[in-house]
CSV table of C-alpha atoms in Angstrom, one decimal:
chain,number,residue,atom,x,y,z
A,1,MET,CA,-5.2,-19.0,-7.5
A,2,LYS,CA,-2.2,-18.7,-9.9
A,3,LEU,CA,-1.2,-15.1,-9.7
A,4,ARG,CA,0.7,-15.0,-12.9
A,5,GLU,CA,-2.4,-16.0,-14.8
A,6,GLU,CA,-4.8,-13.8,-12.9
A,7,VAL,CA,-2.7,-10.7,-13.2
A,8,HIS,CA,-2.9,-10.9,-17.0
A,9,LYS,CA,-6.7,-11.1,-16.8
A,10,THR,CA,-7.2,-7.8,-15.1
A,11,ASP,CA,-8.4,-4.8,-17.1
A,12,GLY,CA,-6.2,-2.6,-15.1
A,13,PHE,CA,-3.1,-4.4,-16.3
A,14,ILE,CA,-4.3,-4.4,-19.9
A,15,ASN,CA,-5.0,-0.7,-19.9
A,16,ILE,CA,-1.6,0.3,-18.4
A,17,GLU,CA,0.1,0.9,-21.7
A,18,HIS,CA,-2.7,3.1,-23.0
A,19,LEU,CA,-2.9,5.2,-19.8
A,20,ALA,CA,0.9,5.5,-19.7
A,21,LYS,CA,0.9,7.6,-22.8
A,22,GLN,CA,-0.8,10.4,-20.9
A,23,VAL,CA,2.1,10.7,-18.4
A,24,VAL,CA,4.2,13.8,-18.7
A,25,GLU,CA,7.4,13.3,-20.6
A,26,GLY,CA,10.4,13.1,-18.4
A,27,LEU,CA,8.6,11.1,-15.6
A,28,ILE,CA,8.6,7.4,-15.3
A,29,SER,CA,6.5,6.0,-18.2
A,30,GLY,CA,3.5,4.4,-16.7
A,31,LEU,CA,0.7,5.1,-14.3
A,32,HIS,CA,2.7,5.9,-11.3
A,33,LYS,CA,3.6,9.4,-12.3
A,34,SER,CA,5.9,9.9,-9.4
A,35,PRO,CA,7.5,12.9,-7.7
A,36,PHE,CA,10.4,10.6,-6.9
A,37,HIS,CA,11.3,9.5,-10.4
A,38,GLY,CA,14.9,10.0,-11.3
A,39,PHE,CA,15.9,11.4,-7.9
A,40,SER,CA,18.0,13.6,-10.3
A,41,ALA,CA,14.8,15.6,-10.5
A,42,GLU,CA,14.9,16.0,-6.7
A,43,PHE,CA,16.6,19.3,-5.7
A,44,ALA,CA,19.4,18.9,-3.2
A,45,GLU,CA,21.2,22.2,-2.7
A,46,HIS,CA,22.7,25.3,-4.4
A,47,LYS,CA,26.3,25.8,-5.1
A,48,SER,CA,28.2,28.8,-6.4
A,49,TYR,CA,28.6,29.0,-10.2
A,50,ASN,CA,32.1,28.7,-11.5
A,51,ASN,CA,33.2,30.2,-14.9
A,52,GLY,CA,33.3,27.6,-17.6
A,53,GLU,CA,30.6,25.4,-16.1
A,54,SER,CA,27.4,24.6,-18.0
A,55,THR,CA,24.7,27.3,-17.6
A,56,LYS,CA,22.0,24.6,-17.8
A,57,HIS,CA,21.3,24.4,-14.1
A,58,ILE,CA,21.7,28.1,-13.1
A,59,ASP,CA,18.9,29.2,-10.8
A,60,TRP,CA,17.8,32.4,-12.6
A,61,LYS,CA,15.1,33.2,-10.0
A,62,LEU,CA,17.8,33.2,-7.3
A,63,PHE,CA,20.0,35.4,-9.5
A,64,ALA,CA,17.2,37.9,-9.8
A,65,LYS,CA,17.0,38.2,-6.0
A,66,THR,CA,20.7,38.1,-5.1
A,67,ASP,CA,22.5,39.2,-8.3
A,68,LYS,CA,24.8,36.2,-7.8
A,69,LEU,CA,25.0,33.0,-9.9
A,70,TYR,CA,24.2,29.7,-8.3
A,71,THR,CA,23.5,26.3,-9.8
A,72,LYS,CA,21.2,23.6,-8.6
A,73,ARG,CA,22.6,20.3,-7.5
A,74,TYR,CA,20.5,17.1,-7.6
A,75,GLU,CA,20.4,13.8,-5.8
A,76,GLU,CA,21.9,10.7,-7.5
A,77,GLU,CA,19.7,9.5,-10.4
A,78,THR,CA,17.7,6.3,-9.8
A,79,ASN,CA,14.3,4.8,-10.6
A,80,LEU,CA,11.4,4.7,-8.3
A,81,ARG,CA,11.8,2.5,-5.2
A,82,CYS,CA,8.6,0.8,-3.9
A,83,HIS,CA,7.9,-1.4,-0.9
A,84,LEU,CA,4.8,-3.6,-0.6
A,85,ILE,CA,3.7,-4.5,3.0
A,86,ILE,CA,1.0,-7.2,3.6
A,87,ASP,CA,-0.7,-8.1,6.8
A,88,ASN,CA,-0.8,-11.9,6.9
A,89,SER,CA,-2.7,-12.3,10.2
A,90,SER,CA,-5.6,-14.8,10.4
A,91,SER,CA,-8.3,-12.1,9.9
A,92,MET,CA,-6.9,-11.3,6.5
A,93,HIS,CA,-7.7,-14.8,5.3
A,94,TYR,CA,-11.4,-14.1,5.9
A,95,PRO,CA,-13.7,-15.3,4.5
A,96,VAL,CA,-12.4,-18.8,3.9
A,97,LEU,CA,-12.7,-19.7,0.2
A,98,LYS,CA,-12.1,-23.0,-1.3
A,99,LYS,CA,-10.9,-21.4,-4.6
A,100,GLN,CA,-10.0,-17.8,-5.4
A,101,SER,CA,-10.2,-16.0,-8.7
A,102,ILE,CA,-10.3,-12.4,-9.8
A,103,ASP,CA,-14.1,-12.5,-9.4
A,104,GLN,CA,-14.0,-14.1,-5.9
A,105,LEU,CA,-11.3,-12.9,-3.5
A,106,ASN,CA,-11.0,-12.7,0.2
A,107,LYS,CA,-8.9,-10.0,1.9
A,108,ILE,CA,-5.5,-11.7,1.5
A,109,GLY,CA,-6.4,-12.8,-2.0
A,110,PHE,CA,-7.1,-9.2,-3.0
A,111,SER,CA,-3.9,-8.0,-1.4
A,112,ALA,CA,-1.7,-10.7,-3.1
A,113,LEU,CA,-3.3,-10.0,-6.5
A,114,ALA,CA,-3.0,-6.3,-6.2
A,115,ALA,CA,0.6,-6.5,-5.1
A,116,ALA,CA,1.4,-8.8,-8.0
A,117,SER,CA,-0.3,-6.4,-10.4
A,118,LEU,CA,1.7,-3.4,-9.1
A,119,MET,CA,4.9,-5.5,-9.3
A,120,GLN,CA,4.1,-6.0,-13.0
A,121,ILE,CA,3.8,-2.2,-13.5
A,122,PHE,CA,7.1,-1.6,-11.7
A,123,LYS,CA,8.8,-4.4,-13.6
A,124,LYS,CA,7.8,-2.8,-17.0
A,125,GLN,CA,9.3,0.4,-15.8
A,126,ARG,CA,12.5,-1.1,-14.3
A,127,ASP,CA,11.7,0.0,-10.8
A,128,ALA,CA,13.0,-1.6,-7.6
A,129,VAL,CA,10.4,-3.4,-5.5
A,130,GLY,CA,10.7,-4.8,-2.0
A,131,LEU,CA,8.2,-6.9,0.1
A,132,SER,CA,7.4,-7.4,3.8
A,133,LEU,CA,4.9,-9.9,5.2
A,134,TYR,CA,3.9,-10.0,8.9
A,135,SER,CA,1.5,-11.7,11.2
A,136,ASP,CA,2.4,-12.6,14.8
A,137,LYS,CA,6.0,-12.4,13.6
A,138,TYR,CA,7.9,-10.8,10.8
A,139,ASP,CA,7.2,-13.5,8.2
A,140,TYR,CA,9.3,-12.2,5.3
A,141,TYR,CA,11.4,-9.3,4.2
A,142,ALA,CA,13.1,-8.6,0.8
A,143,PRO,CA,14.8,-5.3,0.1
A,144,GLU,CA,14.0,-3.2,-3.0
A,145,LYS,CA,15.6,-4.7,-6.2
A,146,GLY,CA,14.6,-4.7,-9.9
A,147,SER,CA,16.0,-7.9,-11.3
A,148,GLU,CA,13.9,-10.6,-12.9
A,149,ARG,CA,15.1,-13.2,-10.4
A,150,HIS,CA,14.0,-10.9,-7.6
A,151,HIS,CA,10.6,-10.4,-9.2
A,152,GLN,CA,10.0,-14.1,-9.5
A,153,MET,CA,11.1,-14.6,-5.9
A,154,LEU,CA,8.5,-12.1,-4.7
A,155,LEU,CA,5.8,-13.7,-6.8
A,156,ASN,CA,6.6,-17.1,-5.4
A,157,GLN,CA,6.4,-15.7,-1.9
A,158,LEU,CA,3.0,-14.2,-2.5
A,159,GLU,CA,1.8,-17.5,-3.9
A,160,GLN,CA,3.2,-19.4,-0.9
A,161,MET,CA,1.3,-17.0,1.4
A,162,LEU,CA,-2.0,-17.9,-0.3
A,163,LYS,CA,-1.3,-21.6,-0.1
A,164,THR,CA,-0.7,-21.6,3.7
A,165,PRO,CA,-3.4,-19.7,5.5
A,166,SER,CA,-2.4,-18.5,8.9
A,167,LYS,CA,-4.6,-19.9,11.7
A,168,ASN,CA,-5.1,-18.3,15.1
A,169,ARG,CA,-2.4,-15.7,14.4
A,170,SER,CA,-3.0,-12.2,15.6
A,171,THR,CA,-0.7,-9.3,15.1
A,172,GLU,CA,0.5,-6.0,16.6
A,173,THR,CA,0.6,-4.2,13.2
A,174,TYR,CA,2.2,-1.1,14.7
A,175,ASN,CA,5.2,-3.1,16.0
A,176,TYR,CA,6.1,-4.5,12.6
A,177,LEU,CA,5.4,-1.2,10.7
A,178,HIS,CA,8.0,0.4,13.0
A,179,GLN,CA,10.5,-2.3,12.1
A,180,ILE,CA,9.8,-2.0,8.4
A,181,ALA,CA,10.2,1.8,8.6
A,182,GLU,CA,13.6,1.4,10.0
A,183,LYS,CA,14.7,-0.8,7.1
A,184,ILE,CA,13.5,1.6,4.4
A,185,LYS,CA,16.4,4.1,4.2
A,186,ARG,CA,15.8,5.8,0.9
A,187,ARG,CA,12.7,7.7,-0.2
A,188,SER,CA,10.1,5.2,-1.5
A,189,LEU,CA,6.5,4.6,-2.4
A,190,ILE,CA,5.0,2.4,0.3
A,191,PHE,CA,1.9,0.3,-0.1
A,192,LEU,CA,0.3,-1.3,3.0
A,193,PHE,CA,-2.5,-3.9,2.7
A,194,THR,CA,-4.3,-4.6,6.0
A,195,ASP,CA,-7.8,-4.8,7.4
A,196,MET,CA,-6.7,-2.5,10.3
A,197,PHE,CA,-8.3,-4.7,12.9
A,198,GLN,CA,-6.7,-4.4,16.3
A,199,ALA,CA,-7.7,-3.6,19.9
A,200,SER,CA,-9.0,-0.1,20.4
A,201,GLU,CA,-6.3,0.9,22.8
A,202,GLU,CA,-3.7,0.2,20.1
A,203,GLU,CA,-5.2,2.7,17.6
A,204,ASP,CA,-3.0,5.6,18.5
A,205,ARG,CA,0.1,3.3,18.3
A,206,LEU,CA,-1.0,2.2,14.8
A,207,ILE,CA,-1.4,5.8,13.6
A,208,GLU,CA,2.1,6.6,15.0
A,209,ALA,CA,3.5,3.6,13.1
A,210,LEU,CA,1.9,4.9,9.9
A,211,ARG,CA,3.4,8.3,10.5
A,212,HIS,CA,6.8,6.6,11.0
A,213,LEU,CA,6.4,5.1,7.5
A,214,LYS,CA,5.8,8.7,6.2
A,215,TYR,CA,9.1,9.8,7.7
A,216,ASN,CA,11.9,10.8,5.3
A,217,LYS,CA,9.2,11.9,2.8
A,218,HIS,CA,8.1,8.4,1.8
A,219,GLU,CA,4.8,8.4,0.0
A,220,MET,CA,2.3,6.1,1.8
A,221,VAL,CA,-0.7,4.3,0.4
A,222,LEU,CA,-3.1,2.3,2.7
A,223,PHE,CA,-5.3,-0.3,1.0
A,224,HIS,CA,-7.9,-0.9,3.8
A,225,THR,CA,-9.4,-4.3,3.0
A,226,TYR,CA,-12.7,-5.5,4.5
A,227,ASP,CA,-15.7,-7.6,3.8
A,228,SER,CA,-18.6,-5.1,3.7
A,229,LYS,CA,-21.4,-7.7,4.1
A,230,LYS,CA,-20.0,-9.3,7.3
A,231,GLU,CA,-17.5,-6.8,8.8
A,232,LEU,CA,-19.2,-3.5,8.0
A,233,THR,CA,-23.0,-4.2,7.9
A,234,PHE,CA,-23.0,-7.4,10.0
A,235,ASP,CA,-25.2,-9.2,7.6
A,236,PHE,CA,-26.0,-12.4,9.5
A,237,ASP,CA,-29.2,-14.4,10.0
A,238,ASN,CA,-30.9,-13.7,13.2
A,239,THR,CA,-30.5,-17.1,14.6
A,240,PRO,CA,-28.5,-18.3,17.6
A,241,THR,CA,-24.9,-18.0,16.3
A,242,ARG,CA,-21.5,-18.6,17.7
A,243,PHE,CA,-19.1,-15.9,16.5
A,244,VAL,CA,-15.4,-16.9,16.8
A,245,ASP,CA,-12.4,-14.6,16.7
A,246,VAL,CA,-10.2,-16.1,14.0
A,247,GLU,CA,-7.1,-14.6,15.6
A,248,THR,CA,-7.6,-15.5,19.2
A,249,GLY,CA,-10.1,-18.3,19.1
A,250,GLU,CA,-12.4,-16.5,21.6
A,251,HIS,CA,-16.1,-16.8,20.9
A,252,VAL,CA,-19.4,-15.4,21.9
A,253,ASN,CA,-23.0,-16.7,21.4
A,254,LEU,CA,-25.7,-14.2,20.4
A,255,TYR,CA,-28.5,-13.2,18.0
A,256,ALA,CA,-27.1,-10.9,15.3
A,257,ASP,CA,-30.0,-8.4,15.4
A,258,ASN,CA,-29.4,-7.7,19.1
A,259,ILE,CA,-26.2,-5.9,18.4
A,260,LYS,CA,-26.4,-5.1,14.7
A,261,GLU,CA,-27.3,-1.4,15.0
A,262,ASN,CA,-24.7,-0.6,17.6
A,263,TYR,CA,-22.1,-2.7,15.8
A,264,GLN,CA,-22.7,-0.8,12.5
A,265,LYS,CA,-22.4,2.6,14.3
A,266,GLU,CA,-19.1,1.7,15.9
A,267,VAL,CA,-17.5,0.2,12.8
A,268,GLN,CA,-18.6,3.1,10.6
A,269,LYS,CA,-17.3,5.5,13.2
A,270,TYR,CA,-14.0,3.7,13.2
A,271,PHE,CA,-13.7,3.7,9.4
A,272,SER,CA,-14.5,7.4,9.2
A,273,HIS,CA,-12.0,8.2,11.9
A,274,LEU,CA,-9.3,6.2,10.2
A,275,HIS,CA,-9.9,7.9,6.9
A,276,MET,CA,-9.7,11.4,8.6
A,277,ARG,CA,-6.5,10.5,10.3
A,278,CYS,CA,-5.0,9.3,7.0
A,279,MET,CA,-6.0,12.6,5.4
A,280,GLN,CA,-4.5,14.5,8.4
A,281,TYR,CA,-1.1,12.9,7.8
A,282,LYS,CA,-1.3,12.9,4.0
A,283,ILE,CA,-1.6,9.1,3.7
A,284,LYS,CA,-3.5,8.0,0.6
A,285,TYR,CA,-6.5,6.0,1.9
A,286,VAL,CA,-8.0,3.4,-0.5
A,287,PRO,CA,-11.0,1.5,0.8
A,288,VAL,CA,-11.1,-2.0,-0.5
A,289,ASP,CA,-14.5,-3.8,-0.2
A,290,ILE,CA,-13.7,-7.4,-1.4
A,291,HIS,CA,-17.2,-7.6,-2.9
A,292,GLU,CA,-16.4,-4.8,-5.4
A,293,ASN,CA,-14.8,-5.4,-8.8
A,294,PHE,CA,-11.0,-5.9,-8.5
A,295,ASN,CA,-10.3,-4.0,-11.7
A,296,LYS,CA,-12.4,-1.0,-10.6
A,297,ILE,CA,-10.6,-0.6,-7.3
A,298,LEU,CA,-7.1,-0.9,-8.7
A,299,THR,CA,-7.6,1.2,-11.8
A,300,THR,CA,-9.5,3.9,-9.9
A,301,TYR,CA,-6.5,4.3,-7.6
A,302,LEU,CA,-4.0,4.3,-10.5
A,303,ILE,CA,-6.0,6.9,-12.5
A,304,GLU,CA,-6.4,9.1,-9.4
A,305,ARG,CA,-2.6,8.9,-8.8
A,306,GLN,CA,-1.9,9.9,-12.4
A,307,LYS,CA,-4.2,13.0,-12.2
A,308,PHE,CA,-3.3,14.3,-8.7
A,309,VAL,CA,0.2,13.2,-7.8
């Protein structure tokens, strides 16, 4: 899959300029109507007003309460900073596809294409973008920058990720999320693409890692990728089948119908619980069924963000 070609086929990318016109003047032009734009719009502190200074930033509401003149000070102006995080463990390369296109994607394919599409939006709006990839190690890290050279470097890294599927590589997602959180010093918009599969005893650690990424008032968006037919509804023929863990290589032989009902209940319970925990900690949760239309998933999120952020 050539990301540069596929990005320009997406309806979501084509419609960006039209939807951008609806964004309130003074914010970043584009769909990501951001509370961070121009950190100059981010209040820092009050200071006493001195005669001769501009009256533009006087806080008149505070004057009404205190009968004293104070002006508002703001943080240094800059554009939006964004960091893209992609889980590159073996389970993200499921199902194995000989060829990927916008109409046929596995989990890592959706993540790469969505990341590339978002990068195009940020590029048009001169925003700084960073990228982290992780599996059983911290595969790649690039800090937030906005240059054309940096943009091309990130695209090349995404394409390389698709060309070299990881085999038998598990991950401790929470471990790498903590490391990434420590690297992101300035307030940012953070996107995480992962299938959220890990041992049950690690769930609390994973939630804590997500909370760490929310630290310092970062905005956090979780794109939860999954294959609804196999990983959610367990849609397999009821014949003797060997199921192999793509990350550990462990396997079990069974008839799908023998565990299908219990499996569905447990997975649905986990998905619902994950969604609730994200709501609890104000993390935007975006479910990504790879069998749904790519454009629909991405544009639905972007339009929601425009309306409610």
